């Protein structure tokens, strides 16, 4: 039964690290979506400016 404590700590550590990685990926995906949306807005505003100049 002496090995139960360290094994439990290792298992808990692995679970927490997996949860941490999962949340980091989720957050980075949200930031990526925001960056894509911002990029689309910037491209749209650049396109509208250039279309006004061409008229």
Backbone as ProteinMPNN parsed JSONL, in Angstrom:
{"seq_chain_A": "XXXXXXXXXXXXXXXXXXXXXXXXXXXXXXXXXXXXXXXXXXXXXXXXXXXXXXX", "coords_chain_A": {"N_chain_A": [[0.814, -1.207, 0.0], [2.175, 1.122, 0.141], [2.901, 2.252, -2.254], [0.642, 3.413, -3.215], [0.069, 6.123, -2.594], [2.072, 7.818, -4.011], [1.445, 6.936, -6.628], [-1.192, 7.748, -6.912], [-0.823, 10.507, -6.757], [0.631, 10.922, -9.126], [-1.251, 10.136, -11.057], [-3.279, 12.044, -10.589], [-1.83, 14.338, -11.236], [-1.379, 13.904, -13.99], [-4.02, 13.975, -14.942], [-4.733, 16.643, -14.311], [-2.884, 18.009, -15.911], [-3.724, 17.253, -18.475], [-6.291, 18.417, -18.515], [-5.5, 21.093, -18.324], [-4.095, 21.447, -20.756], [-6.23, 21.018, -22.509], [-7.911, 23.234, -21.915], [-6.196, 25.337, -22.636], [-5.97, 24.903, -25.401], [-8.622, 25.345, -26.133], [-8.958, 28.048, -25.452], [-7.031, 29.213, -27.142], [-8.134, 28.598, -29.597], [-10.442, 30.174, -29.568], [-9.255, 32.706, -29.563], [-8.041, 32.602, -32.043], [-10.269, 32.533, -33.729], [-11.299, 35.083, -33.193], [-9.197, 36.621, -34.177], [-9.298, 35.925, -36.894], [-11.811, 36.975, -37.516], [-11.344, 39.688, -37.036], [-9.396, 40.128, -38.97], [-10.9, 39.711, -41.299], [-12.652, 41.885, -41.068], [-10.848, 44.002, -41.307], [-9.841, 43.535, -43.879], [-12.219, 43.884, -45.304], [-12.744, 46.589, -44.808], [-10.494, 47.733, -45.999], [-10.96, 46.933, -48.624], [-13.336, 48.3, -49.174], [-12.421, 50.909, -49.029], [-10.573, 50.957, -51.158], [-12.296, 50.434, -53.269], [-13.812, 52.722, -53.291], [-11.908, 54.601, -54.014], [-11.355, 53.829, -56.623], [-13.583, 54.57, -58.022]], "CA_chain_A": [[0.0, 0.0, 0.0], [3.022, 2.312, 0.175], [3.007, 2.849, -3.588], [-0.647, 4.001, -3.588], [0.148, 7.586, -2.5], [2.758, 8.401, -5.175], [0.715, 6.611, -7.858], [-2.359, 8.631, -6.932], [-0.333, 11.848, -7.096], [0.993, 10.922, -10.548], [-2.5, 10.093, -11.826], [-3.915, 13.36, -10.448], [-1.019, 15.27, -12.021], [-1.645, 13.674, -15.415], [-5.374, 14.467, -15.227], [-4.705, 18.1, -14.306], [-2.144, 18.507, -17.075], [-4.588, 17.077, -19.644], [-7.308, 19.47, -18.447], [-4.823, 22.352, -18.615], [-3.854, 21.476, -22.202], [-7.538, 21.155, -23.155], [-8.371, 24.616, -21.788], [-5.31, 26.188, -23.432], [-6.364, 24.755, -26.807], [-9.929, 25.976, -26.299], [-8.745, 29.493, -25.42], [-6.306, 29.625, -28.346], [-9.067, 28.501, -30.724], [-11.287, 31.367, -29.507], [-8.447, 33.846, -29.991], [-7.839, 32.452, -33.48], [-11.516, 32.954, -34.37], [-11.364, 36.545, -33.092], [-8.199, 37.169, -35.098], [-9.842, 35.757, -38.243], [-12.908, 37.929, -37.681], [-10.722, 41.005, -37.135], [-8.739, 40.18, -40.275], [-11.957, 39.887, -42.299], [-13.132, 43.266, -40.97], [-9.806, 44.879, -41.853], [-9.84, 43.347, -45.33], [-13.438, 44.487, -45.84], [-12.605, 48.044, -44.785], [-9.512, 48.064, -47.04], [-11.608, 46.727, -49.914], [-14.297, 49.383, -49.398], [-11.639, 52.122, -49.305], [-10.007, 50.878, -52.505], [-13.377, 50.521, -54.254], [-14.205, 54.136, -53.362], [-10.865, 55.319, -54.762], [-11.415, 53.452, -58.033], [-14.765, 55.151, -58.68]], "C_chain_A": [[0.854, 1.267, 0.0], [3.074, 3.011, -1.177], [1.713, 3.568, -3.999], [-0.588, 5.53, -3.579], [0.83, 8.218, -3.7], [2.024, 8.131, -6.489], [-0.492, 7.522, -8.008], [-1.943, 10.049, -7.309], [0.003, 11.946, -8.582], [-0.262, 10.953, -11.413], [-3.206, 11.447, -11.772], [-3.152, 14.402, -11.259], [-1.274, 15.135, -13.51], [-3.017, 14.227, -15.787], [-5.381, 15.991, -15.277], [-3.969, 18.658, -15.517], [-2.967, 18.352, -18.349], [-5.687, 18.133, -19.672], [-6.71, 20.822, -18.822], [-4.598, 22.5, -20.116], [-5.167, 21.684, -22.949], [-8.022, 22.602, -23.099], [-7.505, 25.568, -22.593], [-5.701, 26.109, -24.902], [-7.69, 25.453, -27.072], [-9.776, 27.495, -26.358], [-8.047, 29.951, -26.693], [-7.206, 29.548, -29.574], [-9.986, 29.724, -30.752], [-10.513, 32.586, -29.989], [-8.21, 33.799, -31.493], [-9.088, 32.897, -34.238], [-11.648, 34.468, -34.332], [-10.386, 37.193, -34.066], [-8.683, 37.054, -36.539], [-10.942, 36.769, -38.512], [-12.341, 39.339, -37.852], [-10.067, 41.181, -38.5], [-9.769, 40.393, -41.383], [-12.484, 41.316, -42.279], [-12.122, 44.232, -41.576], [-9.771, 44.766, -43.369], [-11.066, 43.992, -45.962], [-13.315, 46.006, -45.863], [-11.573, 48.493, -45.827], [-10.14, 47.957, -48.423], [-12.581, 47.864, -50.2], [-13.561, 50.691, -49.685], [-11.102, 52.096, -50.733], [-11.107, 50.962, -53.558], [-13.881, 51.955, -54.364], [-13.191, 54.933, -54.18], [-10.971, 55.043, -56.253], [-12.593, 54.079, -58.757], [-14.479, 56.522, -59.233]], "O_chain_A": [[0.32, 2.369, -0.127], [3.27, 4.224, -1.243], [1.69, 4.257, -5.018], [-1.144, 6.168, -4.473], [0.237, 9.075, -4.355], [1.983, 8.994, -7.365], [-0.779, 8.011, -9.101], [-2.626, 10.716, -8.086], [-0.31, 12.949, -9.223], [-0.333, 11.705, -12.386], [-3.68, 11.941, -12.796], [-3.764, 15.258, -11.899], [-1.374, 16.137, -14.217], [-3.168, 14.872, -16.825], [-5.969, 16.575, -16.187], [-4.385, 19.667, -16.087], [-2.921, 19.221, -19.22], [-5.988, 18.686, -20.73], [-7.328, 21.603, -19.545], [-4.877, 23.555, -20.686], [-5.214, 22.443, -23.917], [-8.488, 23.142, -24.102], [-8.023, 26.518, -23.18], [-5.759, 27.134, -25.582], [-7.865, 26.082, -28.116], [-10.382, 28.155, -27.202], [-8.426, 30.971, -27.269], [-7.058, 30.349, -30.497], [-10.28, 30.255, -31.822], [-11.046, 33.408, -30.735], [-8.179, 34.841, -32.148], [-8.985, 33.562, -35.27], [-12.061, 35.08, -35.317], [-10.709, 38.195, -34.704], [-8.502, 37.983, -37.326], [-11.009, 37.353, -39.593], [-12.799, 40.097, -38.707], [-10.166, 42.243, -39.114], [-9.533, 41.172, -42.307], [-12.737, 41.902, -43.332], [-12.499, 45.17, -42.278], [-9.681, 45.774, -44.069], [-10.97, 44.585, -47.036], [-13.733, 46.646, -46.828], [-11.759, 49.526, -46.47], [-9.885, 48.791, -49.292], [-12.655, 48.347, -51.33], [-14.023, 51.496, -50.493], [-11.169, 53.102, -51.44], [-10.877, 51.506, -54.638], [-14.334, 52.363, -55.433], [-13.561, 55.826, -54.942], [-10.705, 55.928, -57.065], [-12.606, 54.118, -59.987], [-15.363, 57.15, -59.816]]}, "name": "protein", "num_of_chains": 1, "seq": "XXXXXXXXXXXXXXXXXXXXXXXXXXXXXXXXXXXXXXXXXXXXXXXXXXXXXXX"}
